[in-house]
Coordinates of C-alpha atoms in Angstrom, one line a residue:
X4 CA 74.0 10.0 -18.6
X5 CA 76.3 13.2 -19.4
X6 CA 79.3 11.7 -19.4
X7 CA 80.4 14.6 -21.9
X8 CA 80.1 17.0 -19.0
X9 CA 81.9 17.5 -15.3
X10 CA 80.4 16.6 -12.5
X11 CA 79.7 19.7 -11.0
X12 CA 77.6 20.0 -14.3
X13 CA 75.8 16.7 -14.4
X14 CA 74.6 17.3 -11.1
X15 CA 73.2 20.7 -12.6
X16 CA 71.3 18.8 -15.4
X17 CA 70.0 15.7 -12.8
X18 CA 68.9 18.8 -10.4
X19 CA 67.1 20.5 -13.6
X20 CA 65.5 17.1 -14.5
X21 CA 64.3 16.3 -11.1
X22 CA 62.5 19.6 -11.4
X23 CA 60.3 18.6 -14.7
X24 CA 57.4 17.6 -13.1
X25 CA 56.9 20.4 -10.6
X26 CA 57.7 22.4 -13.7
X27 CA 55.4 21.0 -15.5
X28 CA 52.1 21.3 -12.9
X29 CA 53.4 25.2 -13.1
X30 CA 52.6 25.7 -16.6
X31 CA 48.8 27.0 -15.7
X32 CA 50.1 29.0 -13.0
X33 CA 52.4 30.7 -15.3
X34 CA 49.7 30.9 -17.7
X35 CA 47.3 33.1 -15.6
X36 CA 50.3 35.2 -14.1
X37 CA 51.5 35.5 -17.6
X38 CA 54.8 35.2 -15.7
X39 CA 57.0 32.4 -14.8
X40 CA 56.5 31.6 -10.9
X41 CA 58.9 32.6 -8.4
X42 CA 58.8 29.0 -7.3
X43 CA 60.2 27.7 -10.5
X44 CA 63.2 30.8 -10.8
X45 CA 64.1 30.0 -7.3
X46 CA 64.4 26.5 -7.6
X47 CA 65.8 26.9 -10.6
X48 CA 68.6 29.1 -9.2
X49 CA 69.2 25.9 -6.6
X50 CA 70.1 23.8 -9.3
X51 CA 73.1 26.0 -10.3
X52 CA 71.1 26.5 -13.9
X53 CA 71.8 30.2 -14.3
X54 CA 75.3 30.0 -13.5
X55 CA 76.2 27.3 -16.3
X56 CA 77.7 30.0 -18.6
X57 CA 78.7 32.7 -16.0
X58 CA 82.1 33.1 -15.1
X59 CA 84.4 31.1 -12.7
X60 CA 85.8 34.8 -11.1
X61 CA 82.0 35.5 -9.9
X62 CA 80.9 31.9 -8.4
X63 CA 80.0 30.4 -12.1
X64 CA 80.6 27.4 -13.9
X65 CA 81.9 28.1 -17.3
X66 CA 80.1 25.1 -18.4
X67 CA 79.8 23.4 -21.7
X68 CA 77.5 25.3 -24.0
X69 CA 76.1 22.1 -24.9
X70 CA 75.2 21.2 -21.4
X71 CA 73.2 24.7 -21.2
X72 CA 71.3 23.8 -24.3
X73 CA 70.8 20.7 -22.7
X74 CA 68.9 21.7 -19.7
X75 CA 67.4 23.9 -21.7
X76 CA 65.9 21.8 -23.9
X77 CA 64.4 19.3 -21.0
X78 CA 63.2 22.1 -19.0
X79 CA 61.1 23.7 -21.7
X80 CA 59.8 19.8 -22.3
X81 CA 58.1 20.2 -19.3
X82 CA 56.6 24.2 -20.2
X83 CA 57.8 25.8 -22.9
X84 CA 57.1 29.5 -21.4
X85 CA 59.6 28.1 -18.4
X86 CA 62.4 27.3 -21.1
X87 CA 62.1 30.2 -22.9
X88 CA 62.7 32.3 -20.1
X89 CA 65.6 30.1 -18.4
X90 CA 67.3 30.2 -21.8
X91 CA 67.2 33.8 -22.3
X92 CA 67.5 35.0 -18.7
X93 CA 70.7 31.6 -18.6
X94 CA 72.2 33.3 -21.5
X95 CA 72.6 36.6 -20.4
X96 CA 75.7 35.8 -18.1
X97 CA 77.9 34.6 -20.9
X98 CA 77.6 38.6 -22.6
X99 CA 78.2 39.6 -19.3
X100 CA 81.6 37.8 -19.3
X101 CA 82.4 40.1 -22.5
X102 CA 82.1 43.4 -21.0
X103 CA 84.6 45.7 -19.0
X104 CA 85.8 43.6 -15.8
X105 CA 84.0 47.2 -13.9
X106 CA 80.3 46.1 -15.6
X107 CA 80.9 42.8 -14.5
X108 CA 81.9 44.1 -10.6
X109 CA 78.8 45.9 -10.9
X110 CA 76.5 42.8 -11.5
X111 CA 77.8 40.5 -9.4
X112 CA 80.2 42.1 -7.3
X113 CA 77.6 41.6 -4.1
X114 CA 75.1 39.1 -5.7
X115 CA 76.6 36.6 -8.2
X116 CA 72.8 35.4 -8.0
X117 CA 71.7 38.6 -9.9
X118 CA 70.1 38.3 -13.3
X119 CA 69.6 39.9 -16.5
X120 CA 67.1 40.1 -18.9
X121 CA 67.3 41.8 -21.9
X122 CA 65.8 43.3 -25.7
X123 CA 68.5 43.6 -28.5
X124 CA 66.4 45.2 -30.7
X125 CA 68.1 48.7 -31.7
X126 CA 64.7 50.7 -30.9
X127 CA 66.4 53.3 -28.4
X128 CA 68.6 55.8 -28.9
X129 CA 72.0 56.4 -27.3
X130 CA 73.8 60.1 -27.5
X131 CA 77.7 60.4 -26.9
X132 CA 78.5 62.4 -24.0
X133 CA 81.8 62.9 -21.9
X134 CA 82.4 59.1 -21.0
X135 CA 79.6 57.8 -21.9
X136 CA 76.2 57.4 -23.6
X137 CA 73.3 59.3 -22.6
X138 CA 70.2 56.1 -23.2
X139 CA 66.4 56.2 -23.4
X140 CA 63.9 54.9 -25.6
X141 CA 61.2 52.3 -25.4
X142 CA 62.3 48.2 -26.0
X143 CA 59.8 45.3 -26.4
X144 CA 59.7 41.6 -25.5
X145 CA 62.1 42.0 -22.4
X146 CA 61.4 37.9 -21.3
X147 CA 61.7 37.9 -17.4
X148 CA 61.7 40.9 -17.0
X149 CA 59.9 40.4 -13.6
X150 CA 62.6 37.8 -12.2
X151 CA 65.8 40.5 -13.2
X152 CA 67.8 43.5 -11.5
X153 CA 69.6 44.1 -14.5
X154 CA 68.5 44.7 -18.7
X155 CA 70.8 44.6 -21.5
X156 CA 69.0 47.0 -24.5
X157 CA 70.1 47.6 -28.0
X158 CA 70.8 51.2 -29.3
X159 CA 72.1 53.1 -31.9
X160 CA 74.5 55.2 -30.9
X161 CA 74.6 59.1 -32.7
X162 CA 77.6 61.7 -32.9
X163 CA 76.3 65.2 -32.3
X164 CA 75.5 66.0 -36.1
X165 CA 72.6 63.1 -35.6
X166 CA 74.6 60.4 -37.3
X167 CA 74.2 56.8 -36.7
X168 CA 77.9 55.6 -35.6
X169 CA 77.7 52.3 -33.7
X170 CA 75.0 50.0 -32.6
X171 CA 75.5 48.5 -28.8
X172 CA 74.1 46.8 -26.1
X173 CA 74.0 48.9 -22.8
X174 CA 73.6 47.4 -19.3
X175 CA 70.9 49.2 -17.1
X176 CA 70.3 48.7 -13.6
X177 CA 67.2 48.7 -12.5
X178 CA 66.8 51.6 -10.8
X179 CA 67.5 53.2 -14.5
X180 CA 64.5 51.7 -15.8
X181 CA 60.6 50.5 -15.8
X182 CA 58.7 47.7 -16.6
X183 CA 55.6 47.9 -18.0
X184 CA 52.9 45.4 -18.2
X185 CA 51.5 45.0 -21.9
X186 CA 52.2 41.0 -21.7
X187 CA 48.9 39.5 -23.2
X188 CA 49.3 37.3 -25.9
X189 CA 48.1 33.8 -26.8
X190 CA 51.4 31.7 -27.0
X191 CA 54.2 31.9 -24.7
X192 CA 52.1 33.5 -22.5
X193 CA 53.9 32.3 -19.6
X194 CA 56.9 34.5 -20.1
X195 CA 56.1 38.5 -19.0
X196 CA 57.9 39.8 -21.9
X197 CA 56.8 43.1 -20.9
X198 CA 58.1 46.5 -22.0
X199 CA 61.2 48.4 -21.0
X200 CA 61.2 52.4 -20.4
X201 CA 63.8 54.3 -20.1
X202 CA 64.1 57.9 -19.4
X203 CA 67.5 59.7 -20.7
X204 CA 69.7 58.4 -18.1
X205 CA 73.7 58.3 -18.5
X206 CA 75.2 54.9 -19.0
X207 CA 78.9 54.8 -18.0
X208 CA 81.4 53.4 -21.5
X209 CA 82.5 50.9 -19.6
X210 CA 78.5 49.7 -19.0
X211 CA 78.5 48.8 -23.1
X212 CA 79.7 46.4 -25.5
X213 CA 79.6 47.9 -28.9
X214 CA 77.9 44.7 -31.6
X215 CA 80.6 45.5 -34.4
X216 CA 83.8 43.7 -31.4
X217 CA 80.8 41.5 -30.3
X218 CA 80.3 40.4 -34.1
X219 CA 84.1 39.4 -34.7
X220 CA 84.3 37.3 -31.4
X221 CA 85.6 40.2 -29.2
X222 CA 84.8 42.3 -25.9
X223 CA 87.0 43.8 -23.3
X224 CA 86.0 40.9 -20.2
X225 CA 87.9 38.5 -22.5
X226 CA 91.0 40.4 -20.4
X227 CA 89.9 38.8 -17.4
X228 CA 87.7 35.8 -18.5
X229 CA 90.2 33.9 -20.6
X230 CA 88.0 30.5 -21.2
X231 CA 87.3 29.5 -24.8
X232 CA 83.4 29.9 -23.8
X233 CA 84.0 33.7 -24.4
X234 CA 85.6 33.4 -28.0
X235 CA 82.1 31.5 -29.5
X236 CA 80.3 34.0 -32.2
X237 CA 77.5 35.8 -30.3
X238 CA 75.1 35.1 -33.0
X239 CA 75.7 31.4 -32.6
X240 CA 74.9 31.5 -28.8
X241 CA 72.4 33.8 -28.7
X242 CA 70.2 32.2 -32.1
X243 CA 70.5 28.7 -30.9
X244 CA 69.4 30.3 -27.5
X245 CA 65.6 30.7 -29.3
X246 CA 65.6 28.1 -31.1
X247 CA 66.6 25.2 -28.2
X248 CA 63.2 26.0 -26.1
X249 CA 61.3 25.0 -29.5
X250 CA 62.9 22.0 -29.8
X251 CA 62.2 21.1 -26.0
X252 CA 58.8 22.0 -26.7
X253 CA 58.9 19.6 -29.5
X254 CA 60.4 17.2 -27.4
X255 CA 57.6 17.4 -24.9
X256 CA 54.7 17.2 -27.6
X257 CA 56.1 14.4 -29.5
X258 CA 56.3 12.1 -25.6
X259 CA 52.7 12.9 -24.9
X260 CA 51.2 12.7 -28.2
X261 CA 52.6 8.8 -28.1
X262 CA 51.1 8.7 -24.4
X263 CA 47.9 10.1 -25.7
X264 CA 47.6 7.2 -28.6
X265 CA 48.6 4.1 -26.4
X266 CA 45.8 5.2 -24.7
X267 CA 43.1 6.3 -27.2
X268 CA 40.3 4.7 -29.0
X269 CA 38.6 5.6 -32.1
X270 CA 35.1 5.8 -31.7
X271 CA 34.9 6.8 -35.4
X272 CA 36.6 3.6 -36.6
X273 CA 34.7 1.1 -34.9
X274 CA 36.9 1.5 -31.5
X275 CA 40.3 0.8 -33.0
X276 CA 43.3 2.0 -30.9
X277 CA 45.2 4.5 -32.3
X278 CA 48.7 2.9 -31.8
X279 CA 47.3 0.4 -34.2
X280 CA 46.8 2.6 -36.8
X281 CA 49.9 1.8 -39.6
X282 CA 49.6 5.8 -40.6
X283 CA 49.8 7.1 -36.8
X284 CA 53.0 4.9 -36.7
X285 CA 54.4 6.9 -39.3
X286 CA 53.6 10.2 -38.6
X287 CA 55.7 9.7 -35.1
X288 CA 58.6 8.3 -37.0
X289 CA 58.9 11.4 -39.3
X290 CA 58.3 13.5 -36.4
X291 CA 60.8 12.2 -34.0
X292 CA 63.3 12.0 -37.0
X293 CA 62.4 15.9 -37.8
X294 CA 63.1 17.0 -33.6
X295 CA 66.4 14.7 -33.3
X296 CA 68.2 15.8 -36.3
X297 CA 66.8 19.5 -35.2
X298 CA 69.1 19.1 -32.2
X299 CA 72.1 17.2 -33.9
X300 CA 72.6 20.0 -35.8
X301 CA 72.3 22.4 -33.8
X302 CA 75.0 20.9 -31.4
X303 CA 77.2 19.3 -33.8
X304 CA 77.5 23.1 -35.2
X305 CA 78.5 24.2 -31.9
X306 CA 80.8 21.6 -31.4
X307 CA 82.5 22.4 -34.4
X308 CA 83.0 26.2 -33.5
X309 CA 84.3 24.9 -29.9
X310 CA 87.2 22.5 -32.2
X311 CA 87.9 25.9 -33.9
X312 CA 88.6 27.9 -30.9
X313 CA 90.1 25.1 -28.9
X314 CA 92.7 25.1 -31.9
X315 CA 93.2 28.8 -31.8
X316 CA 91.9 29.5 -35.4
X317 CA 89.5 31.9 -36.8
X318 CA 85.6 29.9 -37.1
X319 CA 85.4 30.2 -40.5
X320 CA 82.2 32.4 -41.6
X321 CA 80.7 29.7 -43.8
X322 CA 80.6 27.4 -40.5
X323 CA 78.8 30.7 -38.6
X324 CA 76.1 30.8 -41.1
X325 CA 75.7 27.6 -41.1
X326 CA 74.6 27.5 -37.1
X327 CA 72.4 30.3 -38.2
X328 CA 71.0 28.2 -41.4
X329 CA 70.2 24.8 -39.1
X330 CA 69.5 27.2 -36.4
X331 CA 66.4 28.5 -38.0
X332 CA 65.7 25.5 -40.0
X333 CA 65.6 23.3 -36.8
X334 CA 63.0 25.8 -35.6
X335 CA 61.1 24.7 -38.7
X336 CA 61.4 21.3 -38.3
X337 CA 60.6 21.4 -34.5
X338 CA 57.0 23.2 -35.2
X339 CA 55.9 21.1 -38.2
X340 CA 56.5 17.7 -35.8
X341 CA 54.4 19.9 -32.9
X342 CA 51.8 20.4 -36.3
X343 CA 52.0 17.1 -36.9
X344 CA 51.3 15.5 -33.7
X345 CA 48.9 18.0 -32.9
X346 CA 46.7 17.8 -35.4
X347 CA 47.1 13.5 -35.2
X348 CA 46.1 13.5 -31.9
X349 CA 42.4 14.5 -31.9
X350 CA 39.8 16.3 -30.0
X351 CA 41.4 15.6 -26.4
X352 CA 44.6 17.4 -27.3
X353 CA 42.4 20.6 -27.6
X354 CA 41.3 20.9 -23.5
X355 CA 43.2 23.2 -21.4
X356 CA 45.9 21.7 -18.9
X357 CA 47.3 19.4 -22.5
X358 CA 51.1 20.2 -22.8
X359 CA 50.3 19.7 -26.6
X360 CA 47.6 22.5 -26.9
X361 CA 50.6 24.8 -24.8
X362 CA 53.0 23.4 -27.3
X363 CA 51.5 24.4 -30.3
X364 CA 50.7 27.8 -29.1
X365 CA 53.9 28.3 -27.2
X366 CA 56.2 27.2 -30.6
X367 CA 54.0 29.4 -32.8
X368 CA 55.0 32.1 -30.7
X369 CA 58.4 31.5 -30.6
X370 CA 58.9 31.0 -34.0
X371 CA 57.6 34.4 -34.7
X372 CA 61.2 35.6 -32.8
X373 CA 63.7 37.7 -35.2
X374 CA 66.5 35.0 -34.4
X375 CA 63.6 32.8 -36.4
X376 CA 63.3 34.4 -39.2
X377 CA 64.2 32.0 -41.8
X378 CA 64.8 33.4 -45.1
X379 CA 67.0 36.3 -43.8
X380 CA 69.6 33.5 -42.4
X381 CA 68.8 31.1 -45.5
X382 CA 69.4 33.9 -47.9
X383 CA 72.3 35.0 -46.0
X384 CA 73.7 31.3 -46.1
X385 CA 73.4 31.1 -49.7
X386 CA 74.7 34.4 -51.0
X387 CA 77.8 33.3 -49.0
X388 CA 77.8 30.4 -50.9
X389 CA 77.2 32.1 -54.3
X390 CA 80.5 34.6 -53.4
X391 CA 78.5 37.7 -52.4
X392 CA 79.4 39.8 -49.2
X393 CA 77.6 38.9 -46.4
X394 CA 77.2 41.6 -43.6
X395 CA 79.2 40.4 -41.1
X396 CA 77.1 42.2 -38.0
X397 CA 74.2 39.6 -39.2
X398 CA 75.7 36.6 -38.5

């Protein structure tokens, strides 16, 4: 079935699949917790998921991106708040591999178990000092959180006359920081994307990865983790990161909406079923068309970065913003097929416990994401095309 992949990595993805339906009972659990289960994580962790993309030196795998997004999709086919947090939290070990080999002792030196989460938005504020940063601020939407020892946070970095000179990512221990509990929401509910705090603390140099060497497909672990997984674009990753759970949850919608209508009769039309109706037929041919080429873009994208790097050439920047352009556009297309089916598959699909209800909610949520946003990357795509400059920290 992934024939593509090693073994060691299709045993990953059967282990992840075998999981779905115990996944799937979860998603109420994780719905009143308003975090994922521990149950889920750990099992999770037995599968070998978190270590597809961490490296070989601290007991990973190194895998195929394409077999992360993979599992990623399936698993949030089952609950979308579970793949959104595996995806996020299963992505954080492939930055990791980009930082000074000393972060990376620090991680997973005595654990290569530990996880990260993480908020990349640039809402803290980091102050050079004498090797180092001095970090604190608060960062929002930290997915995870709960299940982590570790949080990567995005800061902008001032000189000593106050002037903004660098924006990077810092890795916090946490000891260095808190989490607090501001988690209720109406989609994706599941997740605990909770707050992070963090007082002025120092973070060592070596402890960040400045976004301007990320952007240009550098980082200092690239010393030590030589594999052509550590050469993709960071935006690439990270954007099709989001957007795979949404597919997934299309994914998920679209199989029980066509369980739900081989089973349903329409009292208001005299008792017909619903899988006779010619329009019903219809809508699930457009949808299914709308989630598949979703995902056929999005991995044929990062398929053709991999050729790129695999060759030793530069990815060319109209091929990075066009992973962003199908990136957010495949997030599109996956929410209007959940829209679709949804609103095609009546009354029943509104009771609690109906993956589809989840769906919808879970997607809306999603899509609401800054990696979503679709007319920044669309514009961005098309002023390329047009001959303007494009900032390259944006793609």
């Amino acid at each position: 079935m992934y024939q593509d992949f090693t073994p060691e990595v299709n045993g990953v993805l059967a282990g992840v699949r075998d999981l779905l339906p115990t996944i799937r009972e979860r998603a109420e659990e994780g719905e009143r917790l308003r975090v994922i289960p521990d149950a889920s994580i750990k099992e999770l962790e037995e599968t070998g998921f978190f270590r597809l993309l961490q490296p070989k030196r601290y007991g990973g795998m190194e895998a195929d991106p394409v077999a992360f997004y993979t599992a990623v999709r399936d698993i949030a086919s089952a609950d979308g708040a579970t793949g959104w947090v595996s995806s996020v939290v299963g992505v954080h070990p492939w930055q990791v591999a980009l930082f000074a080999d000393e972060a990376q002792q620090a991680v997973w030196g005595d654990d290569q178990s530990v996880r990260l989460s993480s908020s990349y938005a640039p809402t803290g504020k980091a102050v050079i000092t004498e090797g180092g940063f001095t970090l604190s601020g608060k960062w929002s939407f930290s997915s995870g959180s709960d299940h982590c020892a570790w949080v990567l946070l995005g800061g902008l970095v001032f000189n000593e006359e106050g002037q903004v000179v660098d924006f990077r990512t810092f890795m916090v221990p946490r000891e260095k920081y808190q989490i607090v509990d501001v988690w209720n929401v109406v989609g994706l509910r599941g997740t605990g994307s909770n707050d992070i705090v963090v007082e002025e603390t120092f973070i060592p140099e070596a402890f960040t990865l400045s976004m301007g060497e990320t952007g240009q497909c550098r980082g200092p672990g690239q010393a030590v983790n030589t594999s052509d997984l550590y050469k993709l674009p960071f935006h690439s990753i990270f954007t099709s990161t989001i957007a795979t759970p949404i597919i997934g949850m299309a994914k998920g919608a679209y199989a029980e909406h066509v369980e739900m209508q081989q089973k349903r009769v329409r009292a208001a039309y005299l008792g017909e079923k619903a899988s006779l109706d010619p329009f019903a037929a219809v809508r699930i041919a457009r949808s299914s068309s709308e989630i598949d080429a979703a995902w056929a873009l999005l991995m044929s994208n990062i398929r053709e970065e991999q050729a790129y790097v695999a060759r030793g050439e530069q990815i060319p920047l109209e091929l990075r913003l066009r992973v962003r352009r199908d990136q957010v556009l495949g997030t599109a297309r996956s929410i209007e097929a959940i829209d679709a089916l949804f609103e095609a598959s009546g009354g029943r699909a509104l009771a609690e416990g109906t993956y589809l209800q989840r769906a919808w909610r879970d997607a809306h949520a999603g899509r609401v994401h800054a990696a979503n946003d679709p007319e920044r990357a669309l514009q961005m795509y098309g002023a390329q095309q047009f001959g303007h400059k494009v900032d390259p920290g944006m793609y």
